[in-house]
mmCIF file of C-alpha atoms in Angstrom:
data_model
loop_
_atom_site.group_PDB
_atom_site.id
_atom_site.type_symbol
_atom_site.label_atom_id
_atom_site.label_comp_id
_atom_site.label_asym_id
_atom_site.label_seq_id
_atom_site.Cartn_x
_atom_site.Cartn_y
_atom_site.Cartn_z
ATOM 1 C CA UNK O 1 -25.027 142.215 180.138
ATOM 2 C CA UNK O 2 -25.639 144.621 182.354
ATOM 3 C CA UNK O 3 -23.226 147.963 182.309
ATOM 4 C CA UNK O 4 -22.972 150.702 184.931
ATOM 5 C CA UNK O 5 -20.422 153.356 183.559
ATOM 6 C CA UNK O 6 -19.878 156.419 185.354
ATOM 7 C CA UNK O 7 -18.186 159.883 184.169
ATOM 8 C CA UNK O 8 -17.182 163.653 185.297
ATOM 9 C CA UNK O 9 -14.725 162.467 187.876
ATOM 10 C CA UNK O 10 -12.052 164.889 188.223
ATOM 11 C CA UNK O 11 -9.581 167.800 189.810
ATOM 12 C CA UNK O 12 -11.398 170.274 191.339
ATOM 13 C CA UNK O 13 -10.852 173.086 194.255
ATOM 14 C CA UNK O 14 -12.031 173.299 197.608
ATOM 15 C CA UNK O 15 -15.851 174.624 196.919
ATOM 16 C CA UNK O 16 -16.450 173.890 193.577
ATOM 17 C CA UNK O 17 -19.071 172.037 192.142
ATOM 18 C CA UNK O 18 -19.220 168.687 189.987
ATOM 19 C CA UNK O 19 -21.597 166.436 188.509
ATOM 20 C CA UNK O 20 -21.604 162.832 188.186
ATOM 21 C CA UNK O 21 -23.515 160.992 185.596
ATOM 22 C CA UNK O 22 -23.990 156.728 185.201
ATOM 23 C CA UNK O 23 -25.413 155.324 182.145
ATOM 24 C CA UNK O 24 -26.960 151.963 182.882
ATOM 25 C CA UNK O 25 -27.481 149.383 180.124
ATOM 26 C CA UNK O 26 -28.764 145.578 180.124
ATOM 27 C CA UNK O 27 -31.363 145.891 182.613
ATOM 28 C CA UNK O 28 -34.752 148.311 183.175
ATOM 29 C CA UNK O 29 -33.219 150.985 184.620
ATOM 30 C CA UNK O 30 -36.769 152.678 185.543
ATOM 31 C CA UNK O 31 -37.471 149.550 188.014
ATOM 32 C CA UNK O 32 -34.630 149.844 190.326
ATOM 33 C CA UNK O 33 -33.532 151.824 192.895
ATOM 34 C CA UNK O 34 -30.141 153.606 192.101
ATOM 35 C CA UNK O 35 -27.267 154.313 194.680
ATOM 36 C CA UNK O 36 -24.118 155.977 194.715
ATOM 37 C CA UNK O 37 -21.571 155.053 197.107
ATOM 38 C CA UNK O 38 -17.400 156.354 197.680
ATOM 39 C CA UNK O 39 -14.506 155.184 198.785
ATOM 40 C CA UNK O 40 -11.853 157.120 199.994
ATOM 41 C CA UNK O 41 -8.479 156.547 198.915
ATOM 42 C CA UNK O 42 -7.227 152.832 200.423
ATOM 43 C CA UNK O 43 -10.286 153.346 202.720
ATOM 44 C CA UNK O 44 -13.464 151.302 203.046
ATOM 45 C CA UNK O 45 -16.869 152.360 201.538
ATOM 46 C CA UNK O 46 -19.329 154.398 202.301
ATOM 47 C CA UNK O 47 -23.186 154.623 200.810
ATOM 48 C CA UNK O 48 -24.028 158.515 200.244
ATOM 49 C CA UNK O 49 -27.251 158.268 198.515
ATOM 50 C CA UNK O 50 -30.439 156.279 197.413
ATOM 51 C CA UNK O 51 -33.338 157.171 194.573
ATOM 52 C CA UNK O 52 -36.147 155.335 193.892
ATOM 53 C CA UNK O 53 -36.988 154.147 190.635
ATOM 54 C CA UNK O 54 -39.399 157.061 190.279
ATOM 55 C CA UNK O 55 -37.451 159.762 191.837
ATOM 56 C CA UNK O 56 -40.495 159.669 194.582
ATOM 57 C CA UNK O 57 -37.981 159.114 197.558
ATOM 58 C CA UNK O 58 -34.446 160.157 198.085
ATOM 59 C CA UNK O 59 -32.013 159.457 200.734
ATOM 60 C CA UNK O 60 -28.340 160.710 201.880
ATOM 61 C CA UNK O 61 -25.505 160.556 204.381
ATOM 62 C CA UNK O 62 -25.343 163.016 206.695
ATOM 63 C CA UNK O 63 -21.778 163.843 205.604
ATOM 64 C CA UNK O 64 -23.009 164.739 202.160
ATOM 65 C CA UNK O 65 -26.838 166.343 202.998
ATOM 66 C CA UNK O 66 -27.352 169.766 202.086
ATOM 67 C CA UNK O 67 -24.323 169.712 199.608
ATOM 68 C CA UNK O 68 -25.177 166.485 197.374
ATOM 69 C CA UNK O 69 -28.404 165.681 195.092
ATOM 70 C CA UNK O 70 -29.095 162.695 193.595
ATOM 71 C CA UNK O 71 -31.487 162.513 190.479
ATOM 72 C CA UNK O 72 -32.213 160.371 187.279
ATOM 73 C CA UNK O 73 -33.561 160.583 184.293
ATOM 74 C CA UNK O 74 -35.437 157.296 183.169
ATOM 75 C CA UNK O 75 -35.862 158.139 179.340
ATOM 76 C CA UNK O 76 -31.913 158.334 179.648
ATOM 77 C CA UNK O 77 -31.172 155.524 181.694
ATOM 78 C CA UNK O 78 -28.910 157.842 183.516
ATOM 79 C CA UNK O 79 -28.158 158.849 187.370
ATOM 80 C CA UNK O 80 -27.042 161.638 188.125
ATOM 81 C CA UNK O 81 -24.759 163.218 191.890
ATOM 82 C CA UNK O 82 -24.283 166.982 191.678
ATOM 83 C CA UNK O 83 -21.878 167.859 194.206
ATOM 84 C CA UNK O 84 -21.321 171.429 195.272
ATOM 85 C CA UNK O 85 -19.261 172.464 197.988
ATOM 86 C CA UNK O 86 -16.929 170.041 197.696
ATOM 87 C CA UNK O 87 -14.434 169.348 200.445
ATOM 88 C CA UNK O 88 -11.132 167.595 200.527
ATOM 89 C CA UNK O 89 -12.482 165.077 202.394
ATOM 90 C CA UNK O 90 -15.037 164.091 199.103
ATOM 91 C CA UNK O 91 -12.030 162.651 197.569
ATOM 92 C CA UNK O 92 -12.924 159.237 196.349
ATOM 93 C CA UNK O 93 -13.981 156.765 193.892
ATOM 94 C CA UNK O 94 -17.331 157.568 193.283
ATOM 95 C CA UNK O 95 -19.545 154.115 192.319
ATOM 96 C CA UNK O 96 -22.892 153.681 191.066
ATOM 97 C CA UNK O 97 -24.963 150.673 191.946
ATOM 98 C CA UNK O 98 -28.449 149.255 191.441
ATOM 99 C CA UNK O 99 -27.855 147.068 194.373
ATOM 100 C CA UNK O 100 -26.227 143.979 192.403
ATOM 101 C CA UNK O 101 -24.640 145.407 189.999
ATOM 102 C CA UNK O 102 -21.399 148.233 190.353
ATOM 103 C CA UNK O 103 -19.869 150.573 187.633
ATOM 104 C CA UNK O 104 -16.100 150.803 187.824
ATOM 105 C CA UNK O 105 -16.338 154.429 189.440
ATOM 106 C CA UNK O 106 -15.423 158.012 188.584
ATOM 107 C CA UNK O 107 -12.463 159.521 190.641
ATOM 108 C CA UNK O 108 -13.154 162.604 192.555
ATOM 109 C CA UNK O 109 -9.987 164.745 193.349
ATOM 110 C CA UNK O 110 -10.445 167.760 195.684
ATOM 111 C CA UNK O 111 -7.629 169.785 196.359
ATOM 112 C CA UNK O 112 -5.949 172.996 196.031
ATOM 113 C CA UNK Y 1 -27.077 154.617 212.465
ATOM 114 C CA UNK Y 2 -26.079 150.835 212.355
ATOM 115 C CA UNK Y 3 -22.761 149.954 212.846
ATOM 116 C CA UNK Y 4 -21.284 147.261 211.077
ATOM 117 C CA UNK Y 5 -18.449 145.326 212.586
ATOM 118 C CA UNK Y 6 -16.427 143.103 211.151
ATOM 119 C CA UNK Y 7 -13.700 140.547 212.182
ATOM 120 C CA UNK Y 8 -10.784 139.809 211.959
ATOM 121 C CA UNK Y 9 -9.538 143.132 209.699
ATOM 122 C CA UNK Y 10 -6.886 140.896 207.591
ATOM 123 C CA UNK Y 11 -6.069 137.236 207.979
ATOM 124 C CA UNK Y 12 -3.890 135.215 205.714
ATOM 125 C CA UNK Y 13 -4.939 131.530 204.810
ATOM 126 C CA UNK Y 14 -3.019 128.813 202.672
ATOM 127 C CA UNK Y 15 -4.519 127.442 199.407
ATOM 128 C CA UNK Y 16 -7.516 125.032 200.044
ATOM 129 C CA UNK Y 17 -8.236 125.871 203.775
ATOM 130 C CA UNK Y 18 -11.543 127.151 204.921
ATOM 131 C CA UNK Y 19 -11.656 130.358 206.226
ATOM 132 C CA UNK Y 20 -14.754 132.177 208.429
ATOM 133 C CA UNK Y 21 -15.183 136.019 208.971
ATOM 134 C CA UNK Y 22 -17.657 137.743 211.063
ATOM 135 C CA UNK Y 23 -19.831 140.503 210.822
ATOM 136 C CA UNK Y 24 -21.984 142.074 213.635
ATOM 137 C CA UNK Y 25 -24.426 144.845 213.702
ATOM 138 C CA UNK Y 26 -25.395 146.940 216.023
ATOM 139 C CA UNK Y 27 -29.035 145.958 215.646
ATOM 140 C CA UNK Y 28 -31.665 143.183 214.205
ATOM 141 C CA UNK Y 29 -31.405 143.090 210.360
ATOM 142 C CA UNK Y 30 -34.254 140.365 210.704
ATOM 143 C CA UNK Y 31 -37.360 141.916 209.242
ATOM 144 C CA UNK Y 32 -40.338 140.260 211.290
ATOM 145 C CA UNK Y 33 -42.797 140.767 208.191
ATOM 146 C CA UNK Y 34 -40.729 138.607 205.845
ATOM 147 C CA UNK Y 35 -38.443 136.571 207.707
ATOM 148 C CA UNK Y 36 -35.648 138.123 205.815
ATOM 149 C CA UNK Y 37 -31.961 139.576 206.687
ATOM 150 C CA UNK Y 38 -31.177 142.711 205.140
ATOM 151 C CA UNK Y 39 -27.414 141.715 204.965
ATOM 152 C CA UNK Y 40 -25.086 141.743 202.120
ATOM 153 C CA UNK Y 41 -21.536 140.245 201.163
ATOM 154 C CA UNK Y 42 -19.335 142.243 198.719
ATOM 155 C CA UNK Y 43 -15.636 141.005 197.137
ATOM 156 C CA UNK Y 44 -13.145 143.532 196.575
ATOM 157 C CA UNK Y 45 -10.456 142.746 194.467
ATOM 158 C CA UNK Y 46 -7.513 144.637 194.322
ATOM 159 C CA UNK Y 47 -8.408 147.752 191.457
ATOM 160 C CA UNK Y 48 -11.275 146.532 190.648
ATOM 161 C CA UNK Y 49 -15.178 147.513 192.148
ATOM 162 C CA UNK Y 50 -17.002 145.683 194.904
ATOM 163 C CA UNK Y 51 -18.465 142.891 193.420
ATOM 164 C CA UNK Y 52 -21.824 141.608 194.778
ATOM 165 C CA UNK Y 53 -21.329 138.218 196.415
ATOM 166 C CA UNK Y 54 -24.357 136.863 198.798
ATOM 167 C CA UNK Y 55 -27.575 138.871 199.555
ATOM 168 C CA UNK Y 56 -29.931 138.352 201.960
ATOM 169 C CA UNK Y 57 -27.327 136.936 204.739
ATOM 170 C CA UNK Y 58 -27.359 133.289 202.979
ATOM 171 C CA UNK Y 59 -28.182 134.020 199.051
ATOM 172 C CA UNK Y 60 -25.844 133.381 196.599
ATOM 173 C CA UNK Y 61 -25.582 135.779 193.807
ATOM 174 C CA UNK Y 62 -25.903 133.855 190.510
ATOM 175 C CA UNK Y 63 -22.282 133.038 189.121
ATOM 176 C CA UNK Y 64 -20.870 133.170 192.487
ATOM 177 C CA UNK Y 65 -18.622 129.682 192.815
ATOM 178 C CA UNK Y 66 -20.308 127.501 196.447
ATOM 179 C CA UNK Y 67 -17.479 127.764 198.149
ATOM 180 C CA UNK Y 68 -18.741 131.202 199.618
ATOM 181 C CA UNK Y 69 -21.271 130.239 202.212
ATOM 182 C CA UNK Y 70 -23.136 133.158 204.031
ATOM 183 C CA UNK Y 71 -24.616 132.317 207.410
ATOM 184 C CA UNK Y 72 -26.586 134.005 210.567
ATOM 185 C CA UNK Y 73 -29.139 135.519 211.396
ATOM 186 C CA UNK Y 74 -30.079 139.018 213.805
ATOM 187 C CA UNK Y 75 -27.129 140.583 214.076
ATOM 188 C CA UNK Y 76 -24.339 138.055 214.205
ATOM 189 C CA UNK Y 77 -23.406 136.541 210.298
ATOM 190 C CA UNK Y 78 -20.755 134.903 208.763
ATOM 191 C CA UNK Y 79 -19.148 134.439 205.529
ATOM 192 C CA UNK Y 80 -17.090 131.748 205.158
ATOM 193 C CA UNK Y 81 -15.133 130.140 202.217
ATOM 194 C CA UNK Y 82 -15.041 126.270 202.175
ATOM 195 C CA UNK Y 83 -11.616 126.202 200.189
ATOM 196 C CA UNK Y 84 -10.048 129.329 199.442
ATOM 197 C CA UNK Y 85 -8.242 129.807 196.661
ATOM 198 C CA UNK Y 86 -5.476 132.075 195.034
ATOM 199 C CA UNK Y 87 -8.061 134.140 193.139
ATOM 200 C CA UNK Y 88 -10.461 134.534 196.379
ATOM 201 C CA UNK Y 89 -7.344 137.584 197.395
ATOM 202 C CA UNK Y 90 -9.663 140.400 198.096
ATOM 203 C CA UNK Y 91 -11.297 142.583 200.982
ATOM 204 C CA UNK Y 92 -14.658 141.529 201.985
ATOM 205 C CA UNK Y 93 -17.497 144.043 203.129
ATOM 206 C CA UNK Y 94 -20.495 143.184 204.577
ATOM 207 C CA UNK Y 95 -23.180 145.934 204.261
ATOM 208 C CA UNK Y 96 -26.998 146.242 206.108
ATOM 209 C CA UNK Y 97 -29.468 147.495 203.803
ATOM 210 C CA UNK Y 98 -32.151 147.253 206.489
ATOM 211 C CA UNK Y 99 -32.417 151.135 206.885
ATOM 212 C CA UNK Y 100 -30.711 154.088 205.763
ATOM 213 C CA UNK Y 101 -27.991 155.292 205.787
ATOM 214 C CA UNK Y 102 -26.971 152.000 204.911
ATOM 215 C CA UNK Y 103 -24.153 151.256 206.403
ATOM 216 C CA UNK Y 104 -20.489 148.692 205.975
ATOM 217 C CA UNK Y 105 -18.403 147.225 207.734
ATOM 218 C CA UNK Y 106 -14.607 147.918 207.618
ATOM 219 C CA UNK Y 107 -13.791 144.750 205.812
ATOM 220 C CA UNK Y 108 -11.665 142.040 206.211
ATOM 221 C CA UNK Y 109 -8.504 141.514 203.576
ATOM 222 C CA UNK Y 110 -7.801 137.676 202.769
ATOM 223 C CA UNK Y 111 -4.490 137.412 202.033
ATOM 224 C CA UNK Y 112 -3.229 134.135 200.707
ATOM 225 C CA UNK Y 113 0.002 132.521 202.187
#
């Protein structure tokens, strides 16, 4: 079966920093593409970031380049979002996807 | 960026009627090379993640029940459900994975009457 499961959600402060991870399971992680994307509370979603299965090529939103990097590590089976700066307006669920397949997100608080 | 637009936002439907929503983007998602439409269909239950439904405007993800019908082509598509049913209560998103940023729509809620 495959299993996205994602951790390090939490309460932060304007400006601080946080990183994501997703451990993937039941499928070869090192093949696919990896994505996260967020939703905002009782708000739609919205894709912040792509890696290739090699790392080779990385993508991101505008609203989260500069602050955001996505990375993986293949012998882990694990993707990674660091996320510095955050602003209130990063509050979200925070899902990884391999473009099927979704975890059940991490939950991002930012707030003072 | 490509905008996704989708129609209506909510709409509520009785038990075993069919039911069509709409999604438009703001450009072709038809790849010339391979004939292909970078569009997506995602079910959102209520606190629960997006579940994939239909890929590639018209493919049905495996396990998905054939009531869910993708259709279209370009930039106008269509989901629609032949019969919906009480468990089918959920926000739909269409998404374009045809370049990034990838981009979704808003959604559309089906509520059941």
């Amino acid at each position: 079966e495959v299993q996205l499961v994602e951790s390090g959600g939490g309460l932060v402060k304007p400006g601080s920093s946080l990183k994501l991870s997703c451990v993937a399971s039941g499928f070869t992680f090192s093949s696919y593409g990896m994505h996260w994307i967020r939703q905002a509370p009782k708000k739609g979603l919205e894709w912040i970031a792509l890696i290739y299965y090699d790392s080779s090529n990385k993508y991101y939103a505008d609203s989260v380049k500069g602050r955001f990097t996505i990375s993986r590590d293949n012998s882990k089976n694990t993707l990674y979002l660091e996320m510095n700066s955050l602003r209130s307006e990063d509050t979200a669920m925070y899902y990884c996807a391999n473009g099927v397949t979704w975890g059940q997100g991490t939950l991002v608080t930012v707030s003072s | 960026d490509i905008v996704m637009t989708q129609t209506p936002s909510s709409q509520a439907v009785s038990a075993g009627e069919k039911v069509t929503m709409s999604c438009k983007s703001s450009q072709s998602l038809l790849y010339s090379e391979n004939k292909k439409n970078y569009l997506a269909w995602y079910q959102q239950k209520p606190g629960q993640s997006p579940k994939l439904l239909i890929s590639w405007a018209s493919t049905r993800e495996s396990g998905v029940p054939d009531r869910f019908i993708g259709s279209g082509s370009g930039t106008d598509f269509t989901l629609t459900i032949s019969s919906v049913q009480a468990e089918d209560l959920a926000v739909y998103y269409c998404e374009q994975y045809y370049d990034t940023p990838l981009t979704f729509g808003s959604g559309t809620k089906l509520e059941i009457k």
